Short mmCIF file of C-alpha atoms and ligand atoms in Angstrom, two decimals:
data_model
loop_
_atom_site.label_atom_id
_atom_site.label_comp_id
_atom_site.label_asym_id
_atom_site.label_seq_id
_atom_site.Cartn_x
_atom_site.Cartn_y
_atom_site.Cartn_z
CA THR A 1 163.87 3.29 120.24
CA PHE A 2 161.25 1.89 118.53
CA SER A 3 158.88 4.97 118.12
CA CYS A 4 160.90 7.38 115.70
CA THR A 5 162.26 4.85 113.25
CA ARG A 6 160.39 4.64 110.02
CA ARG A 7 158.03 7.09 110.72
CA VAL A 8 156.05 8.54 107.43
CA GLN A 9 153.54 10.78 108.26
CA GLY A 10 153.44 10.30 111.74
CA LEU A 11 149.61 9.43 112.57
CA PRO A 12 147.74 6.75 113.18
CA PHE A 13 145.51 4.54 110.95
CA PRO A 14 141.92 6.27 111.71
CA ALA A 15 139.01 3.54 111.25
CA PRO A 16 138.19 3.20 107.69
CA ASP A 17 135.04 4.27 106.54
CA PHE A 18 133.51 1.21 104.98
CA LYS A 19 131.98 3.40 102.27
CA ASN A 20 135.80 4.18 101.11
CA CYS A 21 136.25 0.35 100.18
CA ASN A 22 137.05 -0.77 97.05
CA ASN A 23 137.97 -4.27 95.55
CA SER A 24 137.97 -6.52 92.59
CA GLU A 25 137.45 -9.82 94.03
CA GLY A 26 134.08 -8.56 96.03
CA CYS A 27 135.61 -8.19 99.47
CA CYS A 28 133.80 -5.08 100.85
CA PRO A 29 131.63 -5.90 103.55
CA PRO A 30 128.07 -4.43 103.26
CA PRO A 31 127.91 -0.87 104.49
CA TYR A 32 126.55 -0.02 107.87
CA ASN A 33 122.89 0.61 108.01
CA GLY A 34 122.53 2.02 111.45
CA ALA A 35 122.53 4.63 113.51
CA LEU A 36 125.99 5.33 115.06
CA ILE A 37 129.17 3.92 115.19
CA GLN A 38 129.90 2.86 118.54
CA ASP A 39 133.13 3.06 120.28
CA PHE A 40 133.87 0.15 121.89
CA TYR A 41 133.43 -0.39 125.89
CA VAL A 42 136.32 -1.28 127.49
CA PHE A 43 134.88 -3.51 130.24
CA ASP A 44 131.60 -4.72 130.61
CA PRO A 45 131.78 -6.66 134.15
CA THR A 46 128.85 -8.47 133.39
CA LEU A 47 130.80 -10.67 131.03
CA PRO A 48 131.87 -13.85 132.36
CA MET A 49 136.08 -14.44 132.00
CA ARG A 50 135.87 -17.06 128.60
CA ILE A 51 138.80 -19.80 129.04
CA ARG A 52 139.81 -20.80 125.33
CA GLN A 53 140.88 -24.53 125.21
CA PRO A 54 143.37 -26.18 123.59
CA ALA A 55 141.62 -28.34 120.51
CA HIS A 56 142.79 -31.38 120.91
CA LEU A 57 141.08 -32.02 124.31
CA LEU A 58 137.96 -30.42 123.34
CA ASP A 59 135.24 -33.27 124.91
CA ASP A 60 132.32 -33.77 122.36
CA ALA A 61 130.22 -31.62 124.28
CA TYR A 62 132.29 -28.95 123.07
CA ILE A 63 132.48 -30.08 119.81
CA ALA A 64 128.55 -29.76 119.55
CA LYS A 65 128.32 -26.84 121.06
CA TYR A 66 131.46 -25.42 118.71
CA GLN A 67 129.77 -27.14 115.95
CA ARG A 68 126.21 -25.38 116.59
CA ALA A 69 127.74 -21.71 116.78
CA TYR A 70 129.30 -22.70 113.09
CA GLN A 71 126.04 -23.72 112.20
CA LEU A 72 124.04 -20.65 113.26
CA LEU A 73 126.85 -18.01 111.47
CA ARG A 74 126.31 -20.08 108.40
CA GLU A 75 122.38 -19.44 108.72
CA LEU A 76 122.57 -15.58 109.06
CA PRO A 77 121.72 -13.69 105.98
CA ASP A 78 124.15 -11.63 104.45
CA SER A 79 122.20 -8.65 104.88
CA ASP A 80 123.16 -8.44 108.54
CA GLY A 81 127.28 -7.39 108.73
CA ARG A 82 127.90 -10.58 111.33
CA SER A 83 126.88 -13.21 108.89
CA TRP A 84 129.99 -15.97 108.42
CA LYS A 85 130.28 -14.68 104.52
CA ASN A 86 130.91 -11.11 105.72
CA GLN A 87 133.30 -12.33 108.43
CA GLY A 88 134.94 -13.68 105.64
CA LYS A 89 134.61 -10.46 103.65
CA LEU A 90 136.35 -8.54 106.54
CA HIS A 91 139.42 -10.53 106.87
CA CYS A 92 139.43 -9.95 102.96
CA ALA A 93 138.74 -6.13 103.11
CA TYR A 94 141.24 -5.70 105.81
CA CYS A 95 143.82 -7.86 103.82
CA ASN A 96 144.09 -6.71 100.13
CA ALA A 97 143.80 -2.57 101.15
CA ALA A 98 140.50 -2.38 100.26
CA PHE A 99 139.88 -0.02 102.33
CA TYR A 100 141.30 3.64 101.01
CA PHE A 101 141.53 7.12 103.04
CA PRO A 102 140.73 9.68 100.89
CA ILE A 103 142.88 12.16 103.01
CA ASP A 104 146.13 10.92 101.55
CA LYS A 105 144.67 7.99 98.96
CA SER A 106 146.58 5.75 101.51
CA ARG A 107 145.20 1.66 101.80
CA LEU A 108 145.44 -0.04 104.97
CA GLU A 109 146.73 -3.49 105.10
CA ILE A 110 147.03 -5.37 108.42
CA HIS A 111 149.71 -8.07 107.35
CA TYR A 112 153.55 -7.79 107.18
CA GLY A 113 153.76 -5.33 110.27
CA TRP A 114 152.95 -4.04 113.67
CA LEU A 115 149.03 -3.81 113.18
CA PHE A 116 148.98 -7.89 112.36
CA PHE A 117 148.40 -9.35 116.43
CA ALA A 118 146.38 -6.87 117.29
CA TRP A 119 143.84 -6.48 114.22
CA HIS A 120 143.83 -10.14 114.45
CA ARG A 121 143.60 -10.16 118.21
CA PHE A 122 140.03 -8.37 117.56
CA PHE A 123 138.99 -10.00 114.79
CA LEU A 124 138.50 -13.50 117.14
CA TYR A 125 137.12 -11.24 119.88
CA PHE A 126 134.38 -10.03 118.01
CA HIS A 127 133.51 -13.32 116.21
CA GLU A 128 134.08 -15.22 119.56
CA ARG A 129 131.17 -12.64 121.01
CA ILE A 130 128.84 -13.61 117.83
CA LEU A 131 129.16 -17.38 118.00
CA ALA A 132 128.00 -16.69 121.87
CA LYS A 133 125.57 -14.64 121.39
CA LEU A 134 123.66 -16.72 118.44
CA LEU A 135 124.52 -19.93 121.18
CA ASP A 136 122.74 -16.80 123.63
CA ASP A 137 126.10 -18.44 126.05
CA ASP A 138 128.01 -15.53 127.36
CA THR A 139 130.80 -18.34 128.15
CA PHE A 140 131.48 -19.44 125.26
CA ALA A 141 135.08 -19.18 123.98
CA LEU A 142 136.76 -20.34 121.27
CA PRO A 143 139.40 -23.34 120.94
CA PHE A 144 142.83 -21.98 119.96
CA TRP A 145 145.06 -25.42 118.15
CA ASN A 146 148.28 -25.75 119.52
CA TRP A 147 150.30 -26.99 116.97
CA ASP A 148 153.54 -25.21 118.25
CA ASN A 149 152.96 -28.14 120.76
CA GLN A 150 155.10 -31.57 119.51
CA SER A 151 154.45 -33.34 122.79
CA THR A 152 153.60 -37.03 122.46
CA ASP A 153 151.92 -37.20 125.60
CA PRO A 154 148.85 -36.71 125.08
CA PRO A 155 149.96 -36.43 121.11
CA LEU A 156 147.64 -34.86 118.82
CA ALA A 157 147.96 -31.16 119.65
CA ASN A 158 150.15 -30.77 116.37
CA VAL A 159 147.78 -32.43 113.91
CA LEU A 160 144.34 -30.90 112.40
CA PRO A 161 141.87 -31.06 115.82
CA TYR A 162 139.08 -33.56 115.56
CA ALA A 163 136.69 -31.13 115.49
CA PHE A 164 137.03 -30.13 111.68
CA ALA A 165 138.82 -33.57 111.49
CA ASN A 166 136.90 -36.49 112.41
CA LYS A 167 134.34 -38.46 109.97
CA LYS A 168 131.67 -36.91 112.23
CA TYR A 169 132.39 -33.71 111.64
CA GLN A 170 134.12 -33.94 108.25
CA ASN A 171 131.01 -34.44 106.27
CA LYS A 172 129.55 -31.46 104.33
CA SER A 173 126.63 -31.44 106.40
CA SER A 174 129.14 -30.29 109.20
CA SER A 175 129.48 -26.68 109.62
CA LEU A 176 132.68 -26.64 110.90
CA TYR A 177 134.33 -28.70 107.57
CA ASP A 178 135.54 -26.41 104.65
CA VAL A 179 136.00 -28.40 101.12
CA ASN A 180 139.18 -26.74 100.27
CA ARG A 181 141.80 -28.56 102.86
CA ASN A 182 145.24 -29.51 102.03
CA VAL A 183 145.36 -33.46 101.92
CA CYS A 184 148.31 -33.37 104.18
CA THR A 185 145.60 -32.27 106.91
CA LYS A 186 144.56 -35.93 107.30
CA ARG A 187 145.12 -37.07 110.40
CA PRO A 188 146.96 -38.76 111.85
CA ASN A 189 149.77 -36.23 109.83
CA ILE A 190 151.63 -33.51 112.35
CA ILE A 191 152.08 -30.38 110.97
CA ASP A 192 155.11 -29.17 109.68
CA LEU A 193 155.70 -25.45 110.60
CA GLN A 194 158.10 -24.54 107.73
CA SER A 195 155.38 -26.06 105.56
CA THR A 196 157.37 -27.67 102.23
CA LEU A 197 154.74 -27.60 99.46
CA GLU A 198 154.65 -31.37 99.01
CA CYS A 199 153.38 -33.81 101.96
CA VAL A 200 155.04 -36.99 102.33
CA ASN A 201 154.11 -40.12 103.78
CA GLN A 202 154.80 -39.50 107.43
CA THR A 203 156.54 -42.21 109.06
CA ALA A 204 157.56 -42.52 112.27
CA THR A 205 161.21 -41.27 111.55
CA LEU A 206 159.79 -38.47 109.57
CA LYS A 207 157.13 -37.52 112.33
CA ALA A 208 159.80 -37.11 114.89
CA SER A 209 162.17 -35.00 112.73
CA LEU A 210 159.37 -32.88 111.87
CA ARG A 211 158.53 -32.61 115.90
CA GLU A 212 162.03 -31.68 116.24
CA ALA A 213 162.31 -29.06 113.70
CA ASN A 214 159.07 -27.42 114.48
CA ASN A 215 160.33 -27.22 118.00
CA ARG A 216 163.57 -25.54 116.66
CA ILE A 217 161.90 -23.02 114.29
CA MET A 218 159.60 -22.33 117.42
CA TYR A 219 162.42 -21.07 119.67
CA ASN A 220 163.99 -19.30 116.67
CA GLN A 221 160.59 -17.22 116.22
CA MET A 222 159.91 -16.69 119.68
CA VAL A 223 163.25 -16.35 121.43
CA THR A 224 166.48 -15.88 119.35
CA GLY A 225 165.09 -14.45 116.83
CA ALA A 226 162.57 -11.99 118.26
CA PRO A 227 164.37 -10.83 121.57
CA ILE A 228 162.70 -7.42 120.98
CA ARG A 229 159.26 -5.65 119.86
CA ARG A 230 160.14 -4.49 115.82
CA LEU A 231 161.40 -8.50 115.44
CA PHE A 232 158.24 -9.73 116.78
CA PHE A 233 155.55 -7.46 115.72
CA GLY A 234 156.93 -6.30 112.48
CA GLU A 235 157.90 -2.84 111.05
CA SER A 236 155.87 0.33 112.27
CA TYR A 237 153.33 1.10 109.79
CA GLU A 238 151.13 4.59 109.43
CA LEU A 239 148.28 6.54 107.86
CA GLY A 240 150.21 7.38 104.57
CA GLY A 241 152.94 4.59 104.91
CA VAL A 242 153.88 1.69 102.62
CA ALA A 243 152.05 -1.47 103.84
CA GLY A 244 154.18 -4.57 103.83
CA LEU A 245 157.23 -2.72 105.09
CA GLY A 246 158.19 -5.89 107.44
CA ALA A 247 156.28 -8.57 108.64
CA GLY A 248 157.37 -10.29 112.23
CA THR A 249 159.11 -13.44 113.07
CA MET A 250 155.93 -15.06 113.85
CA GLU A 251 153.30 -13.33 111.52
CA ALA A 252 156.02 -15.24 108.26
CA ILE A 253 156.71 -18.14 110.49
CA PRO A 254 154.90 -20.25 111.77
CA HIS A 255 151.28 -18.15 111.36
CA GLY A 256 152.16 -17.86 107.48
CA THR A 257 153.34 -21.46 106.99
CA VAL A 258 150.27 -22.73 109.29
CA HIS A 259 148.18 -21.18 106.38
CA PHE A 260 149.86 -23.24 103.51
CA TRP A 261 149.72 -26.51 105.14
CA THR A 262 146.16 -26.03 105.75
CA GLY A 263 145.32 -24.63 102.38
CA ASN A 264 144.48 -26.92 99.15
CA PRO A 265 147.26 -26.40 96.70
CA LYS A 266 145.20 -27.93 94.29
CA ALA A 267 141.91 -25.97 94.82
CA THR A 268 140.66 -23.95 91.88
CA VAL A 269 142.20 -21.15 93.38
CA GLU A 270 145.60 -22.55 94.40
CA PHE A 271 145.88 -22.80 98.54
CA ALA A 272 142.44 -21.84 99.05
CA ASP A 273 140.77 -21.84 101.81
CA MET A 274 143.12 -21.05 104.34
CA GLY A 275 146.21 -20.48 102.23
CA ILE A 276 145.50 -17.48 101.12
CA PHE A 277 143.93 -13.82 102.25
CA ARG A 278 140.81 -13.67 100.77
CA TYR A 279 139.46 -16.62 101.04
CA SER A 280 141.33 -18.09 104.32
CA ALA A 281 138.30 -16.81 106.73
CA TYR A 282 136.50 -19.20 104.89
CA ASP A 283 137.55 -21.85 107.12
CA PRO A 284 136.51 -22.70 110.83
CA THR A 285 140.11 -23.63 111.48
CA PHE A 286 141.20 -20.14 110.72
CA PHE A 287 140.08 -18.98 114.01
CA ALA A 288 141.09 -21.75 115.75
CA HIS A 289 145.16 -21.28 114.39
CA HIS A 290 144.67 -17.57 114.63
CA GLY A 291 143.54 -18.60 118.89
CA ASN A 292 147.21 -20.21 118.86
CA VAL A 293 149.07 -17.16 117.88
CA ASP A 294 147.21 -14.75 120.15
CA ARG A 295 148.38 -17.15 122.80
CA LEU A 296 152.03 -16.84 121.69
CA TRP A 297 151.48 -12.92 121.81
CA GLU A 298 151.03 -13.58 125.59
CA VAL A 299 153.83 -16.36 126.03
CA TRP A 300 156.53 -13.84 124.03
CA LYS A 301 156.07 -11.34 126.74
CA ALA A 302 156.61 -13.87 129.37
CA LEU A 303 160.18 -14.84 128.36
CA PRO A 304 162.91 -13.70 130.30
CA GLY A 305 165.34 -12.02 128.64
CA GLY A 306 165.20 -9.59 125.83
CA ASN A 307 162.54 -6.40 125.53
CA ARG A 308 159.52 -8.04 124.97
CA LYS A 309 156.89 -5.94 125.71
CA ASP A 310 154.01 -4.52 123.63
CA ILE A 311 154.45 -1.28 121.59
CA THR A 312 153.67 1.97 123.39
CA ASP A 313 154.24 4.27 120.39
CA SER A 314 150.92 6.16 120.21
CA ASP A 315 150.79 5.77 116.47
CA TYR A 316 150.13 2.21 117.36
CA LEU A 317 148.16 2.78 120.37
CA ASN A 318 145.77 5.06 118.49
CA THR A 319 145.53 3.06 115.34
CA GLU A 320 141.61 2.23 114.75
CA PHE A 321 139.39 -0.47 113.18
CA LEU A 322 136.11 -0.80 112.77
CA PHE A 323 133.93 -4.43 113.41
CA TYR A 324 130.61 -5.87 113.45
CA ASP A 325 130.15 -6.71 117.14
CA GLU A 326 127.54 -9.58 118.28
CA ASN A 327 124.97 -7.11 118.07
CA GLY A 328 125.20 -6.47 114.56
CA ASN A 329 126.50 -3.05 115.61
CA LEU A 330 129.21 -1.22 113.68
CA VAL A 331 132.13 -0.72 116.51
CA LYS A 332 135.20 1.39 116.41
CA VAL A 333 137.91 0.36 118.84
CA LYS A 334 141.73 1.18 119.35
CA ILE A 335 144.55 -0.98 119.73
CA SER A 336 145.20 0.25 123.22
CA GLN A 337 141.84 -1.48 124.10
CA ALA A 338 143.26 -5.01 122.93
CA LEU A 339 146.87 -5.36 124.98
CA ASN A 340 144.69 -6.49 128.08
CA HIS A 341 143.29 -8.73 127.11
CA ILE A 342 142.03 -10.07 130.38
CA SER A 343 140.80 -7.05 132.05
CA THR A 344 139.35 -5.62 129.17
CA LEU A 345 138.31 -8.19 126.64
CA ARG A 346 137.46 -10.99 129.08
CA TYR A 347 138.96 -13.78 127.83
CA LYS A 348 142.01 -16.22 128.84
CA TYR A 349 143.89 -19.09 127.62
CA ALA A 350 143.88 -22.32 129.06
CA ASN A 351 147.79 -23.18 130.15
CA VAL A 352 149.50 -25.27 127.77
CA PRO A 353 153.47 -26.68 128.14
CA ASN A 354 155.34 -24.56 125.43
CA LEU A 355 158.00 -27.16 124.89
CA TRP A 356 159.56 -25.60 122.53
CA ILE A 357 161.48 -23.01 125.00
CA HIS A 358 163.79 -26.14 125.60
CA SER A 359 165.12 -26.51 122.12
CA GLY A 360 167.54 -23.84 122.47
CA SER A 361 171.33 -24.43 121.34
CU1 LIG B 1 144.96 -12.57 108.37
CU2 LIG B 1 146.25 -15.62 109.57
O1 LIG B 1 145.56 -13.83 108.69
#
């Protein structure tokens, strides 16, 4: 079965101690000064259910709120673990093996393996809760960038969302603006889920074939290429294990390719911000992109055929991470707390069509 292959030490990763962090690129989050690291509460009945909406369908009022949330986040001082900069550092630290475990000298890397989906779900959850707290609005939900939706009616799910790109927002004073984006992301260019590094002039014919190719790659990564857990989630990875043994289908493409498509190949550091791990969470599109990745995890589980279920290996379920929560406390979570996001994390996704389902054969 899934659980008995590639076992290295057979221990789940414990939460990293933020003191055990080193990284030459300045990724380590601030050490925690609070009293105790808290355990994550599994269910807060007072929290309203939040509905994550597709970014292409947001109205002006929502965009204004969304923009304000990032404004407030960017205004937090960096002595606050929740700050914009510290959010970016956290992603950088967890994805550049900055945290180490003195017990066996291993380092934690949350990409290229089975930690990918769950870690990013928590990261978005806390990010969203922090924004909600700053807005003083518990109903606030992050929008998701519905790039897998190639519909032409209504169009534009598969372009850079208006909130990030419209003139009104695409100016340096907008909190949703990021200077380091690829010129390919200019609307109305549509996304290339197998991003080649060139962006070409998008004629109607080219757009039609890109849409078709996007649908085909989605079908491949979600359906034919990932009938079982190991293929979808990626290889197992435990304390003492070697990081990066294998990404799941979706982690590589389209998750990785959307990062590349959005980052600027001509930036001082090539592909900054979205196209490199240590900077990617410094573009607010990161969180909209990952909302869609997270939504597709749920979609995958509902597809017919194959063994499309969550991993049940206890080393996976007991893997722990630390995050700053909305109150600035450091909170310890376990992957098992992420799996049922509707009942435990209290958010869901608005329904959108998954048109690529019809792209088989
Ligand atoms: Cu941690 Cu999309 O990357």
